[in-house]
Amino acid sequence: MCQDSTLRAVCVAGPSDSGKTSLVEELVSRLGADGRVATVKSIHHEVEIDTPGTDTHRHRTAGAETVVGITPELTFDIATRGKRNPHEPDGDALLESDDREIRALSRGLERLARRGYDTVLVEGFAQSPLPTILVGERDPSAVGGPVIGRGDDSIDDLVGTIRSLEGLEFSHAGTPTDETDC
């Protein structure tokens, strides 16, 4: 059963090839000692993450809104609602926004909160209102959230700052959920 939860979420923003992914890798490694860590990556182009012809691909193209695949080592889910077609706001969103991309991010964060993650590192989504670590040459006015650090800060300082953040609260009361959302 899903429960109310809090979630620390931090955006890592900067231009391409500035070191965002390397920083996320290091932060995940360090923050994993504190609890469950997930990541969200903004991808600006279409990619096929499900091999055409596989059973999961066939399920999705037949019309399933969500397909869950379970292998001996991994579990994954593929949902048909990306940045172009996110769920409509339901008044209980973590990040209120009229922007489709931010609504899609909010829904992803809500799912991760329901699944009991403690921290989510978001690579990209620079216009989100989340606390942000800037990497590379980027003006702080180019991001939507408060700047809490820079990519060249010490990893210890960044981890300490993330650990001290107040979590986003998400109440699941009145929100339809099922086992795949928990």
GROMACS .gro file of C-alpha atoms in nm:
model
  182
    1MET     CA    1   0.000   0.000   0.000
    2CYS     CA    2   0.127   0.348  -0.084
    3GLN     CA    3   0.190   0.598   0.195
    4ASP     CA    4   0.247   0.971   0.222
    5SER     CA    5   0.609   1.047   0.151
    6THR     CA    6   0.870   1.315   0.111
    7LEU     CA    7   1.127   1.323  -0.162
    8ARG     CA    8   1.444   1.528  -0.197
    9ALA     CA    9   1.475   1.622  -0.563
   10VAL     CA   10   1.766   1.815  -0.714
   11CYS     CA   11   1.820   1.927  -1.071
   12VAL     CA   12   2.167   1.907  -1.230
   13ALA     CA   13   2.171   2.154  -1.519
   14GLY     CA   14   2.428   2.271  -1.769
   15PRO     CA   15   2.518   2.265  -2.136
   16SER     CA   16   2.596   1.943  -2.327
   17ASP     CA   17   2.932   1.785  -2.248
   18SER     CA   18   2.976   1.995  -1.932
   19GLY     CA   19   3.006   1.699  -1.694
   20LYS     CA   20   2.646   1.663  -1.573
   21THR     CA   21   2.635   1.284  -1.609
   22SER     CA   22   2.971   1.234  -1.438
   23LEU     CA   23   2.855   1.450  -1.146
   24VAL     CA   24   2.525   1.258  -1.124
   25GLU     CA   25   2.719   0.929  -1.113
   26GLU     CA   26   2.933   1.052  -0.827
   27LEU     CA   27   2.636   1.193  -0.635
   28VAL     CA   28   2.436   0.871  -0.677
   29SER     CA   29   2.727   0.671  -0.542
   30ARG     CA   30   2.760   0.892  -0.233
   31LEU     CA   31   2.390   0.951  -0.163
   32GLY     CA   32   2.311   0.581  -0.196
   33ALA     CA   33   2.461   0.529   0.149
   34ASP     CA   34   2.171   0.735   0.293
   35GLY     CA   35   1.879   0.564   0.127
   36ARG     CA   36   1.718   0.491  -0.205
   37VAL     CA   37   1.831   0.711  -0.494
   38ALA     CA   38   1.671   0.738  -0.837
   39THR     CA   39   1.758   0.948  -1.139
   40VAL     CA   40   1.554   1.116  -1.409
   41LYS     CA   41   1.714   1.213  -1.740
   42SER     CA   42   1.563   1.465  -1.980
   43ILE     CA   43   1.605   1.343  -2.336
   44HIS     CA   44   1.535   1.593  -2.611
   45HIS     CA   45   1.502   1.353  -2.902
   46GLU     CA   46   1.300   1.041  -2.966
   47VAL     CA   47   1.468   0.712  -2.876
   48GLU     CA   48   1.329   0.361  -2.894
   49ILE     CA   49   1.393   0.201  -2.557
   50ASP     CA   50   1.195  -0.112  -2.635
   51THR     CA   51   1.326  -0.330  -2.917
   52PRO     CA   52   1.070  -0.363  -3.198
   53GLY     CA   53   0.942  -0.719  -3.224
   54THR     CA   54   0.985  -0.806  -2.855
   55ASP     CA   55   0.679  -0.901  -2.656
   56THR     CA   56   0.689  -0.580  -2.448
   57HIS     CA   57   0.708  -0.371  -2.766
   58ARG     CA   58   0.414  -0.564  -2.911
   59HIS     CA   59   0.213  -0.504  -2.591
   60ARG     CA   60   0.285  -0.129  -2.606
   61THR     CA   61   0.208  -0.090  -2.976
   62ALA     CA   62  -0.114  -0.287  -2.923
   63GLY     CA   63  -0.226  -0.004  -2.695
   64ALA     CA   64  -0.116  -0.079  -2.338
   65GLU     CA   65  -0.062   0.255  -2.160
   66THR     CA   66   0.205   0.098  -1.937
   67VAL     CA   67   0.410  -0.216  -1.991
   68VAL     CA   68   0.620  -0.366  -1.713
   69GLY     CA   69   0.906  -0.598  -1.805
   70ILE     CA   70   1.074  -0.821  -1.550
   71THR     CA   71   1.401  -0.991  -1.632
   72PRO     CA   72   1.623  -1.203  -1.406
   73GLU     CA   73   1.818  -0.886  -1.313
   74LEU     CA   74   1.600  -0.582  -1.396
   75THR     CA   75   1.244  -0.455  -1.379
   76PHE     CA   76   1.141  -0.173  -1.609
   77ASP     CA   77   0.824   0.003  -1.706
   78ILE     CA   78   0.742   0.188  -2.021
   79ALA     CA   79   0.454   0.435  -2.017
   80THR     CA   80   0.310   0.607  -2.321
   81ARG     CA   81   0.293   0.949  -2.157
   82GLY     CA   82   0.613   1.143  -2.217
   83LYS     CA   83   0.682   1.516  -2.240
   84ARG     CA   84   0.440   1.566  -2.528
   85ASN     CA   85   0.144   1.397  -2.361
   86PRO     CA   86   0.175   1.410  -1.979
   87HIS     CA   87  -0.121   1.349  -1.752
   88GLU     CA   88  -0.324   1.660  -1.688
   89PRO     CA   89  -0.263   1.829  -1.352
   90ASP     CA   90  -0.487   1.686  -1.083
   91GLY     CA   91  -0.436   1.950  -0.816
   92ASP     CA   92  -0.196   1.730  -0.621
   93ALA     CA   93   0.116   1.771  -0.834
   94LEU     CA   94   0.457   1.808  -0.675
   95LEU     CA   95   0.551   2.075  -0.929
   96GLU     CA   96   0.262   2.295  -1.038
   97SER     CA   97   0.311   2.414  -1.394
   98ASP     CA   98   0.136   2.477  -1.722
   99ASP     CA   99   0.449   2.353  -1.902
  100ARG     CA  100   0.406   1.999  -2.042
  101GLU     CA  101   0.770   1.908  -1.976
  102ILE     CA  102   0.749   2.012  -1.609
  103ARG     CA  103   0.414   1.828  -1.569
  104ALA     CA  104   0.579   1.512  -1.711
  105LEU     CA  105   0.867   1.553  -1.463
  106SER     CA  106   0.619   1.605  -1.179
  107ARG     CA  107   0.436   1.282  -1.262
  108GLY     CA  108   0.766   1.095  -1.271
  109LEU     CA  109   0.865   1.236  -0.933
  110GLU     CA  110   0.524   1.141  -0.792
  111ARG     CA  111   0.574   0.780  -0.905
  112LEU     CA  112   0.920   0.771  -0.746
  113ALA     CA  113   0.783   0.917  -0.420
  114ARG     CA  114   0.513   0.649  -0.410
  115ARG     CA  115   0.782   0.386  -0.463
  116GLY     CA  116   0.967   0.506  -0.151
  117TYR     CA  117   1.272   0.679  -0.297
  118ASP     CA  118   1.450   0.925  -0.071
  119THR     CA  119   1.644   1.129  -0.328
  120VAL     CA  120   1.604   1.189  -0.699
  121LEU     CA  121   1.872   1.352  -0.912
  122VAL     CA  122   1.723   1.510  -1.223
  123GLU     CA  123   1.962   1.563  -1.513
  124GLY     CA  124   1.826   1.834  -1.737
  125PHE     CA  125   1.486   2.000  -1.692
  126ALA     CA  126   1.669   2.328  -1.627
  127GLN     CA  127   1.342   2.524  -1.614
  128SER     CA  128   1.199   2.318  -1.328
  129PRO     CA  129   1.153   2.494  -0.993
  130LEU     CA  130   1.372   2.232  -0.821
  131PRO     CA  131   1.689   2.326  -0.632
  132THR     CA  132   1.962   2.321  -0.896
  133ILE     CA  133   2.332   2.243  -0.920
  134LEU     CA  134   2.483   2.432  -1.215
  135VAL     CA  135   2.752   2.256  -1.416
  136GLY     CA  136   2.971   2.434  -1.670
  137GLU     CA  137   2.914   2.785  -1.792
  138ARG     CA  138   2.550   2.862  -1.730
  139ASP     CA  139   2.402   3.182  -1.594
  140PRO     CA  140   2.192   3.123  -1.280
  141SER     CA  141   1.908   3.321  -1.440
  142ALA     CA  142   1.883   3.048  -1.707
  143VAL     CA  143   1.737   2.797  -1.460
  144GLY     CA  144   1.396   2.782  -1.294
  145GLY     CA  145   1.497   2.679  -0.945
  146PRO     CA  146   1.726   2.819  -0.678
  147VAL     CA  147   2.095   2.748  -0.738
  148ILE     CA  148   2.228   2.542  -0.445
  149GLY     CA  149   2.571   2.460  -0.583
  150ARG     CA  150   2.804   2.443  -0.882
  151GLY     CA  151   2.963   2.146  -1.051
  152ASP     CA  152   3.309   2.255  -0.941
  153ASP     CA  153   3.209   2.264  -0.570
  154SER     CA  154   3.353   1.980  -0.361
  155ILE     CA  155   3.150   1.661  -0.376
  156ASP     CA  156   3.133   1.663   0.006
  157ASP     CA  157   2.977   2.011   0.002
  158LEU     CA  158   2.724   1.913  -0.266
  159VAL     CA  159   2.626   1.593  -0.084
  160GLY     CA  160   2.589   1.786   0.242
  161THR     CA  161   2.369   2.045   0.074
  162ILE     CA  162   2.147   1.778  -0.084
  163ARG     CA  163   2.116   1.591   0.246
  164SER     CA  164   2.004   1.912   0.417
  165LEU     CA  165   1.724   1.988   0.172
  166GLU     CA  166   1.367   1.974   0.287
  167GLY     CA  167   1.180   1.712   0.088
  168LEU     CA  168   0.890   1.773  -0.144
  169GLU     CA  169   0.576   1.638   0.015
  170PHE     CA  170   0.327   1.436  -0.177
  171SER     CA  171   0.007   1.308  -0.026
  172HIS     CA  172  -0.143   1.009  -0.199
  173ALA     CA  173  -0.485   1.067  -0.049
  174GLY     CA  174  -0.739   1.090  -0.326
  175THR     CA  175  -0.484   0.997  -0.591
  176PRO     CA  176  -0.566   0.686  -0.784
  177THR     CA  177  -0.285   0.437  -0.748
  178ASP     CA  178  -0.225   0.078  -0.835
  179GLU     CA  179   0.055  -0.164  -0.762
  180THR     CA  180   0.263  -0.041  -1.058
  181ASP     CA  181   0.265   0.311  -0.908
  182CYS     CA  182   0.389   0.200  -0.567
   0.00000   0.00000   0.00000
